Short mmCIF file of C-alpha atoms and ligand atoms in Angstrom, two decimals:
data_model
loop_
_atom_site.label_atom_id
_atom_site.label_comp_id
_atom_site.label_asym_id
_atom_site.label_seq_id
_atom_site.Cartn_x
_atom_site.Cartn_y
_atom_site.Cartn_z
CA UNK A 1 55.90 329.10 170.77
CA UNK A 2 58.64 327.36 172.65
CA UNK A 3 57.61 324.62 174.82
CA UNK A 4 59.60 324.40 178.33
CA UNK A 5 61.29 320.74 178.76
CA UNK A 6 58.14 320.91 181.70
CA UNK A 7 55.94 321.82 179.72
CA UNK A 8 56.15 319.43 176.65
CA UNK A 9 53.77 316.81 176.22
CA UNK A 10 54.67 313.38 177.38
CA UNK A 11 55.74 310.76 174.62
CA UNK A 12 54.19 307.60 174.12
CA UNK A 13 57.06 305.76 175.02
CA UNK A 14 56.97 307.77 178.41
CA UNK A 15 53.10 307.08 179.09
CA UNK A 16 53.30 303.36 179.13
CA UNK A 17 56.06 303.14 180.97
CA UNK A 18 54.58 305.42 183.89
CA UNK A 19 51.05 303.96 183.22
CA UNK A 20 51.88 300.12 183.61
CA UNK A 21 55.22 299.70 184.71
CA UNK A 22 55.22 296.42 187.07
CA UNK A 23 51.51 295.99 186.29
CA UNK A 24 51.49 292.31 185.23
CA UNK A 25 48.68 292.42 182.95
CA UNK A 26 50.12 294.46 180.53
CA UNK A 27 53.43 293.21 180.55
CA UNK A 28 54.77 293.87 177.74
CA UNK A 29 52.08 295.66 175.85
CA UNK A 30 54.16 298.69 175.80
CA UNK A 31 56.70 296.61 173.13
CA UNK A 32 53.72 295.69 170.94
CA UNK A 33 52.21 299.18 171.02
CA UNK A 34 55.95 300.38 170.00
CA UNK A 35 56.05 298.13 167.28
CA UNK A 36 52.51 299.26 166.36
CA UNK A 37 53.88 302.69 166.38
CA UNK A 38 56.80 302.30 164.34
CA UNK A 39 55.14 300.47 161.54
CA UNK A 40 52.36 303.36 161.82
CA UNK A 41 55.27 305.53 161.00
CA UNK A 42 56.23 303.53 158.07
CA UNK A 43 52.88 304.12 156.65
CA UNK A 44 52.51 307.12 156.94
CA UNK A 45 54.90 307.88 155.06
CA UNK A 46 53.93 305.63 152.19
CA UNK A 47 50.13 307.04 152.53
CA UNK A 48 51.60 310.93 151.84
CA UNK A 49 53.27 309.86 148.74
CA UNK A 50 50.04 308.40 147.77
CA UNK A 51 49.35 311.63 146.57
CA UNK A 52 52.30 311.81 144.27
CA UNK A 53 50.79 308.94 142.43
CA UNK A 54 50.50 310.26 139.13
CA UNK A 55 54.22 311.58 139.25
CA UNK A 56 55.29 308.67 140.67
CA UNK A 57 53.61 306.19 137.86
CA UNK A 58 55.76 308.06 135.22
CA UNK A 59 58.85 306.21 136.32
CA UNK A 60 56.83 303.42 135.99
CA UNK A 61 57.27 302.42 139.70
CA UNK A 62 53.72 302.62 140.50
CA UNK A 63 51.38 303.81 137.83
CA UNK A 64 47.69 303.57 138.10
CA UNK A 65 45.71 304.38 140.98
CA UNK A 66 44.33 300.77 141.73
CA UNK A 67 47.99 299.70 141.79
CA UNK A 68 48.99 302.16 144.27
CA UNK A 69 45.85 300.92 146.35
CA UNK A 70 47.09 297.22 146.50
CA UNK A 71 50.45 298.43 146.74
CA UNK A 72 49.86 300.51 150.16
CA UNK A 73 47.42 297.63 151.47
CA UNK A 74 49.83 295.08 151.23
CA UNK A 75 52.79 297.16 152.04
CA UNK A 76 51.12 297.77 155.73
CA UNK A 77 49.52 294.15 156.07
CA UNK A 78 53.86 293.33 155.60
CA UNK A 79 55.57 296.14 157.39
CA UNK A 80 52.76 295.19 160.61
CA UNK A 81 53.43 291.49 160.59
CA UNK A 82 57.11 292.25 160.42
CA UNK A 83 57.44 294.73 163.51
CA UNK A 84 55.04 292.83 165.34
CA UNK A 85 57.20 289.59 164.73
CA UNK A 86 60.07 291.44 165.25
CA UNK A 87 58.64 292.87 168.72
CA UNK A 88 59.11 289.14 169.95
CA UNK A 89 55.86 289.60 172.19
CA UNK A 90 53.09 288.78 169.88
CA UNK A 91 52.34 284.57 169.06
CA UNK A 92 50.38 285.05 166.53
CA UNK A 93 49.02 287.90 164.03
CA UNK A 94 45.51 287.65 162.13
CA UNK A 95 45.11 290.18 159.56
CA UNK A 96 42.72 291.73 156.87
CA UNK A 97 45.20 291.12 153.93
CA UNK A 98 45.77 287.17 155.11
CA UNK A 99 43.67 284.72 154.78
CA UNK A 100 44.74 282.32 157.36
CA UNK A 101 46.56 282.46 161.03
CA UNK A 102 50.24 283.95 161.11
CA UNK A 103 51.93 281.92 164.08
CA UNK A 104 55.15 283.63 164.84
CA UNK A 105 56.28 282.00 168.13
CA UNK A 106 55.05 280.23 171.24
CA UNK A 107 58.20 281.19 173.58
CA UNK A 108 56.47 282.17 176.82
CA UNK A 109 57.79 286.11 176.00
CA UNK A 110 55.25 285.55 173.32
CA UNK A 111 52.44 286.57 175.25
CA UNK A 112 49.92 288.22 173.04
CA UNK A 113 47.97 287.44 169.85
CA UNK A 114 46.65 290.67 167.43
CA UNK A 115 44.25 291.10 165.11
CA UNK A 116 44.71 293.81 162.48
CA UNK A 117 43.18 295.96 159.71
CA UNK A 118 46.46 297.04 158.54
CA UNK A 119 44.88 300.15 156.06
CA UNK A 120 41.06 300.42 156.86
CA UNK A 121 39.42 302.90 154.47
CA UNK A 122 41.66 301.83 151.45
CA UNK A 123 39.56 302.67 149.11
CA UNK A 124 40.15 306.91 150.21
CA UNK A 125 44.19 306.28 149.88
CA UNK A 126 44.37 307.83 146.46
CA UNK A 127 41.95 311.00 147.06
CA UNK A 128 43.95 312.17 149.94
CA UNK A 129 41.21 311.38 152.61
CA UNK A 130 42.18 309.90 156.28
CA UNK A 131 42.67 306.69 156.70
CA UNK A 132 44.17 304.35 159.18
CA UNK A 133 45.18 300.89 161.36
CA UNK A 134 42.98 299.10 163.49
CA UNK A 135 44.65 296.63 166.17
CA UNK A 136 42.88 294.61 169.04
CA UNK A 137 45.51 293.10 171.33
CA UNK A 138 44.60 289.38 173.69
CA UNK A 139 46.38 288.09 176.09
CA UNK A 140 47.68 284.28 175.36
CA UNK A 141 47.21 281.98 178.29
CA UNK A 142 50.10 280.66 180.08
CA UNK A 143 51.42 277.57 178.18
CA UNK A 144 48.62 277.94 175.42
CA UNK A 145 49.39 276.13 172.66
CA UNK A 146 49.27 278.73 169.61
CA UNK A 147 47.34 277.24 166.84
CA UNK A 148 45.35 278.57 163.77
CA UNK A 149 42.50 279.00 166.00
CA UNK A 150 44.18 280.97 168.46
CA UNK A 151 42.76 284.24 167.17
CA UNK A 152 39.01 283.29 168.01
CA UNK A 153 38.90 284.98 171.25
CA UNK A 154 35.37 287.05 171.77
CA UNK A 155 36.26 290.69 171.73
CA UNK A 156 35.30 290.70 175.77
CA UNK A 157 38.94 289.35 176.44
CA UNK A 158 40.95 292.36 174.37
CA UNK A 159 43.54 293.50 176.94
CA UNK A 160 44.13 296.30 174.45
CA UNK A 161 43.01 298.15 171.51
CA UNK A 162 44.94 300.72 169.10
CA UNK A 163 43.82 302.68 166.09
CA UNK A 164 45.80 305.13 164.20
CA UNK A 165 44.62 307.80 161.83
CA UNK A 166 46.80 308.77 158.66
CA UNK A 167 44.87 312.38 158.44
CA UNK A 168 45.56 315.79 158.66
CA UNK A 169 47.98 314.97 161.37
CA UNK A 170 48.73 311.12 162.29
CA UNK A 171 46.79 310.30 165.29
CA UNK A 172 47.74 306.95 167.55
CA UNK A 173 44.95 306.12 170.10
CA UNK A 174 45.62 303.16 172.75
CA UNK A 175 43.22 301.57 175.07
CA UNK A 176 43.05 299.47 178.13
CA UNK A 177 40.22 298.97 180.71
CA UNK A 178 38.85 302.47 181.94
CA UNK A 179 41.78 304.54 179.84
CA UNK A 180 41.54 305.95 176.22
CA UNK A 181 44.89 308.43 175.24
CA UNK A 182 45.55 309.80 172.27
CA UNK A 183 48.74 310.62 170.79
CA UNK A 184 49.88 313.01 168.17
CA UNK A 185 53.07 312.30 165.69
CA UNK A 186 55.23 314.80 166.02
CA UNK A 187 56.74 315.53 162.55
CA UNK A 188 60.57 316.94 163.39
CA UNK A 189 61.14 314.57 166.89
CA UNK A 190 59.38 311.94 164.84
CA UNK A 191 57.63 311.07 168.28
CA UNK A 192 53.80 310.33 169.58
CA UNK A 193 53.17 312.72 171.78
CA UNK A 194 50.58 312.69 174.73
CA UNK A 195 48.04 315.35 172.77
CA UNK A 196 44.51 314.00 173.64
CA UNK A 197 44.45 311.83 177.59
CA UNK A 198 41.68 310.21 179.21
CA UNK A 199 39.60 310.66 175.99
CA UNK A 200 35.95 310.16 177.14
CA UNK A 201 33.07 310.26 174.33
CA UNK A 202 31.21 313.98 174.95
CA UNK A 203 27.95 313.52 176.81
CA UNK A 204 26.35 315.14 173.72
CA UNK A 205 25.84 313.47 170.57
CA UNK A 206 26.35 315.69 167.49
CA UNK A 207 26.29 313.77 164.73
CA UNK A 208 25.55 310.04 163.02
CA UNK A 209 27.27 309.00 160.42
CA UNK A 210 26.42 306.24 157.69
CA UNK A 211 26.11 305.30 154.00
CA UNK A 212 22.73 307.05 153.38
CA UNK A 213 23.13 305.60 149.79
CA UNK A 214 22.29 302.44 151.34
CA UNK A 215 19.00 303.61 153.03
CA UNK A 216 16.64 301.61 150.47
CA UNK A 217 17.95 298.76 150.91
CA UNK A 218 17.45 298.71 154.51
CA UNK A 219 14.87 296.92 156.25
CA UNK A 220 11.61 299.31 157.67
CA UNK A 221 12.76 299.21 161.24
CA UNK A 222 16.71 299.90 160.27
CA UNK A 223 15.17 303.02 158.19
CA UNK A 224 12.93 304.37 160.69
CA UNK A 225 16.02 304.54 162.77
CA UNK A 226 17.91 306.13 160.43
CA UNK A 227 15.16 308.38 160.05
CA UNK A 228 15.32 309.34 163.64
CA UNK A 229 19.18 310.25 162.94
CA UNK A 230 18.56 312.26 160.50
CA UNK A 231 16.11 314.67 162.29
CA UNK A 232 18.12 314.61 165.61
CA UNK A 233 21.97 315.29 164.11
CA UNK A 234 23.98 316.55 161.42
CA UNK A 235 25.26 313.71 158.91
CA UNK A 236 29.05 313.28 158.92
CA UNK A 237 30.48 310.37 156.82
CA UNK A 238 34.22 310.09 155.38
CA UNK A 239 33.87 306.51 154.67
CA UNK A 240 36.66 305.47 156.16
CA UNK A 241 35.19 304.14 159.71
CA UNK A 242 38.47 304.39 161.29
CA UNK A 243 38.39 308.68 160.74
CA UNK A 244 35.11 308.46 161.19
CA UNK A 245 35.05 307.21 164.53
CA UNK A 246 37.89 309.13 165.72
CA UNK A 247 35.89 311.99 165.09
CA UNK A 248 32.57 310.62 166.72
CA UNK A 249 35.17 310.06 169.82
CA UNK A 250 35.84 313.45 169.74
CA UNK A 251 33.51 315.55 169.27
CA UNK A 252 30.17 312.84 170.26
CA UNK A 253 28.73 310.97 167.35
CA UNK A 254 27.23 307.41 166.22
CA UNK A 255 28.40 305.45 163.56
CA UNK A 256 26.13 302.59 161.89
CA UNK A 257 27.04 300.34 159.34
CA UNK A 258 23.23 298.17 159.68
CA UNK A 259 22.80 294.85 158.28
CA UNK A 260 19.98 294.58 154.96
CA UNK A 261 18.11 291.68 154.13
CA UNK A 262 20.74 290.98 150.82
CA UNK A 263 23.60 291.50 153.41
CA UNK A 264 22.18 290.58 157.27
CA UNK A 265 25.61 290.77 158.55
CA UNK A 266 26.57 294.21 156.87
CA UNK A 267 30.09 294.68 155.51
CA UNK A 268 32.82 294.96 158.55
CA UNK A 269 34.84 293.01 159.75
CA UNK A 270 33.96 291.74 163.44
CA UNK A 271 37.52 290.92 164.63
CA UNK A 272 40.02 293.68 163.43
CA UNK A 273 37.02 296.34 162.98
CA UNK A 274 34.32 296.20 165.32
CA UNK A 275 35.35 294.62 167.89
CA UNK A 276 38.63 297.13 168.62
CA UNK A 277 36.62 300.63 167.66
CA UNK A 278 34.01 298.31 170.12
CA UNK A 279 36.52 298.01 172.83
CA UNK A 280 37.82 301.63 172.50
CA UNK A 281 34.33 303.37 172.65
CA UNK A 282 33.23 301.58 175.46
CA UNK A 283 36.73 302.52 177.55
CA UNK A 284 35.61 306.07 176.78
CA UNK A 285 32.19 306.06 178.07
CA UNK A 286 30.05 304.72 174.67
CA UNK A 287 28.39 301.40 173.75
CA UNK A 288 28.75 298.99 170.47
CA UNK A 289 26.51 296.53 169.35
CA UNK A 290 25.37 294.66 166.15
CA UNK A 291 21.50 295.23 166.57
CA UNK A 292 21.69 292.33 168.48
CA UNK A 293 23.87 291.99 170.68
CA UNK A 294 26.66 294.05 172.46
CA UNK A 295 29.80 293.18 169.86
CA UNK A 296 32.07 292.16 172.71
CA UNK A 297 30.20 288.96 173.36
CA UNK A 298 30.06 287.83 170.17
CA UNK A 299 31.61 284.50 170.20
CA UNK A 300 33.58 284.33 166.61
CA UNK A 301 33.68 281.30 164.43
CA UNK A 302 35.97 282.61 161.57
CA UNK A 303 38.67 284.86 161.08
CA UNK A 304 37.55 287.18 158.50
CA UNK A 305 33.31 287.30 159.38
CA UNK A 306 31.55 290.10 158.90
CA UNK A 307 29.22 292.24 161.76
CA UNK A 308 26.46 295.14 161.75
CA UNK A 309 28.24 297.66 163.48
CA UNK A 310 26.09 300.52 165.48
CA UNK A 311 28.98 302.33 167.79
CA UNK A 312 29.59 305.72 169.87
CA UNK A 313 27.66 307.52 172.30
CA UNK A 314 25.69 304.89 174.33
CA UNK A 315 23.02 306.47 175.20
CA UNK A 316 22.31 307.00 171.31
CA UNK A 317 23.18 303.69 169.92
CA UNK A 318 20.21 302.06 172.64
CA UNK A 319 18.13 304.03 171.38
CA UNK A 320 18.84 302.96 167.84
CA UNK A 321 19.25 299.35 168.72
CA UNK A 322 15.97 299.51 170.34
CA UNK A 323 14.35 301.17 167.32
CA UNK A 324 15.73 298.35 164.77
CA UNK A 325 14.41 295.51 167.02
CA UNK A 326 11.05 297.27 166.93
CA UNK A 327 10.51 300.05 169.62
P1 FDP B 1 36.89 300.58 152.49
O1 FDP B 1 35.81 299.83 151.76
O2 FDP B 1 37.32 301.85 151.81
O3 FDP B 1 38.04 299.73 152.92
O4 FDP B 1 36.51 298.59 156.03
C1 FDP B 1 35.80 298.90 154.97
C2 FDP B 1 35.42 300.36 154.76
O5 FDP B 1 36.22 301.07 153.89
C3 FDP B 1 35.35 301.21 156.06
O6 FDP B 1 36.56 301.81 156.41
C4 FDP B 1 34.29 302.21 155.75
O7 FDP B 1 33.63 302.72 156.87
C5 FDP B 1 33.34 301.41 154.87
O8 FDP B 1 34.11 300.33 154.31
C6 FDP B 1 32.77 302.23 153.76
O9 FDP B 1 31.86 301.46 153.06
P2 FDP B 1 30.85 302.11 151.99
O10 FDP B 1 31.71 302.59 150.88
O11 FDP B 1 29.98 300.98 151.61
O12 FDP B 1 30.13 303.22 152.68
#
């Protein structure tokens, strides 16, 4: 099939541009989510030769699959921090792979700070499973002084969120208040194209997803709610929570990664994991919380801390919320 010139999808480039052209509180944005875009590009190409591994180690570039692991993680942690430097919009960068703040520049262009997970799901990159980027995207204030603890900004002030998934097909969705669009990478133009707007979680919640290897350890109120999963959907669970909550945005789903009394605050990563999927699934219509609280409010004391995360349809996660505190 042909597509008319009319009929083609529009690119990403083209969306922002129509979407928040002289709409000062994304000015900008639409460099950063370029940037985003290209380095998501870069990756993906690195993440398809993951594959060739094995081939690859014989030359003795890259040779064992742990090595190929840290070689991709760190290769996107770099290639992000250097096309969001480069972008000359973002101040400051915090990032899975770095332990501390990454100022780049406190011009007043330099108007927003990000906080990535620049390969979530690593540990899928050498069995050919999706994987992907997470990005949550603050404004800085006017004048703000940008400081190592200019990334602990409650997930309630994102502007913007982005995820991409490295999958089947590479899949870039942005977010701002009230919109959620999707975008597909077009292999030959080597262009996102407009594939999946206004995304809005399905009233209808088909599935949960979680480690049920975990389920002992869990606390009696966390299981019984698990429990209730089970008998009300199918089970779904890549283990990478980026692809699986692209797919609970999708097709209707919840995704829980509970806390257990070893590990109360579970094992993600509040500020480049929960709270973007967080601020993405509420845009589209669903709800995120920790068990406690709604993960937006959460008022972050350190870079890298970890959160329960219970996300997707809203109506679904309350009801599992409620059963963990008791109901
Ligand atoms: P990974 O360890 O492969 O990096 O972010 C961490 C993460 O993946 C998530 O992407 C995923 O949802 C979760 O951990 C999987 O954890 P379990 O293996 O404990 O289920």
């Amino acid at each position: 099939m042909t597509l008319t010139e009319s009929s083609k999808p529009k690119t990403l480039s083209a969306y922002m541009s129509d979407a928040w052209n002289g709409n000062s509180r994304y000015e900008g944005l639409d460099v950063v989510i370029a940037a985003i875009a290209d380095g998501a590009q870069q990756i993906q190409e690195k993440v398809q030769l993951a594959s060739l591994a094995g081939v690859i180690g014989v030359t003795g570039e890259i040779n064992v699959q742990g090595e190929i692991v840290q070689y991709l993680d760190t290769a996107a942690s770099d290639a992000f921090v250097d096309v969001l430097s480069k972008s000359g919009r973002v101040a400051a960068i915090g990032c899975e792979e770095i332990e501390g703040t990454v100022i780049v520049g406190d011009s007043a262009r330099h108007n927003y700070i990000v906080q990535m997970d620049p390969l979530d799901g690593s540990s899928n990159i050498d069995v050919a499973i999706s994987i992907g980027s997470i990005f949550g995207i603050w404004r800085r204030g006017e004048g703000e002084a940008v400081t190592d603890d200019s990334l602990l900004r409650p997930g309630n002030e994102q502007v913007a969120a982005v995820y991409v998934v490295y999958g089947s097909s590479t899949v870039l969705v942005a977010a701002v208040e009230n919109s959620v669009q999707g975008f597909t990478l077009e292999p030959t133009t080597r262009e996102f194209a407009l594939t999946h707007p206004d995304l809005r979680i399905p009233e209808k919640c088909s599935c949960y997803s979680t480690n049920e290897g975990n389920f002992k350890k869990l606390d009696e109120p966390t299981q019984k709610a698990v429990k209730k999963l089970r008998d009300s959907y199918s089970l779904r669970y890549v283990g990478s929570l980026v692809a699986d909550f692209h797919r609970n945005l999708l097709k209707g789903g919840i995704f829980l990664y509970p806390g257990d009394p070893g590990s109360p605050d579970g094992k993600l990563r509040l500020m480049y994991e929960a709270n973007p999927l967080g601020f993405v699934a509420e845009q589209a219509g669903g709800a995120v919380s920790s068990g406690k609280q709604r993960i937006l409010d959460i008022q972050p004391e350190k870079l890298h801390q970890r959160t329960p995360l219970i996300i997707g349809n809203k109506d679904v996660v309350e009801q599992t919320v409620a059963i963990i505190n008791g109901a």
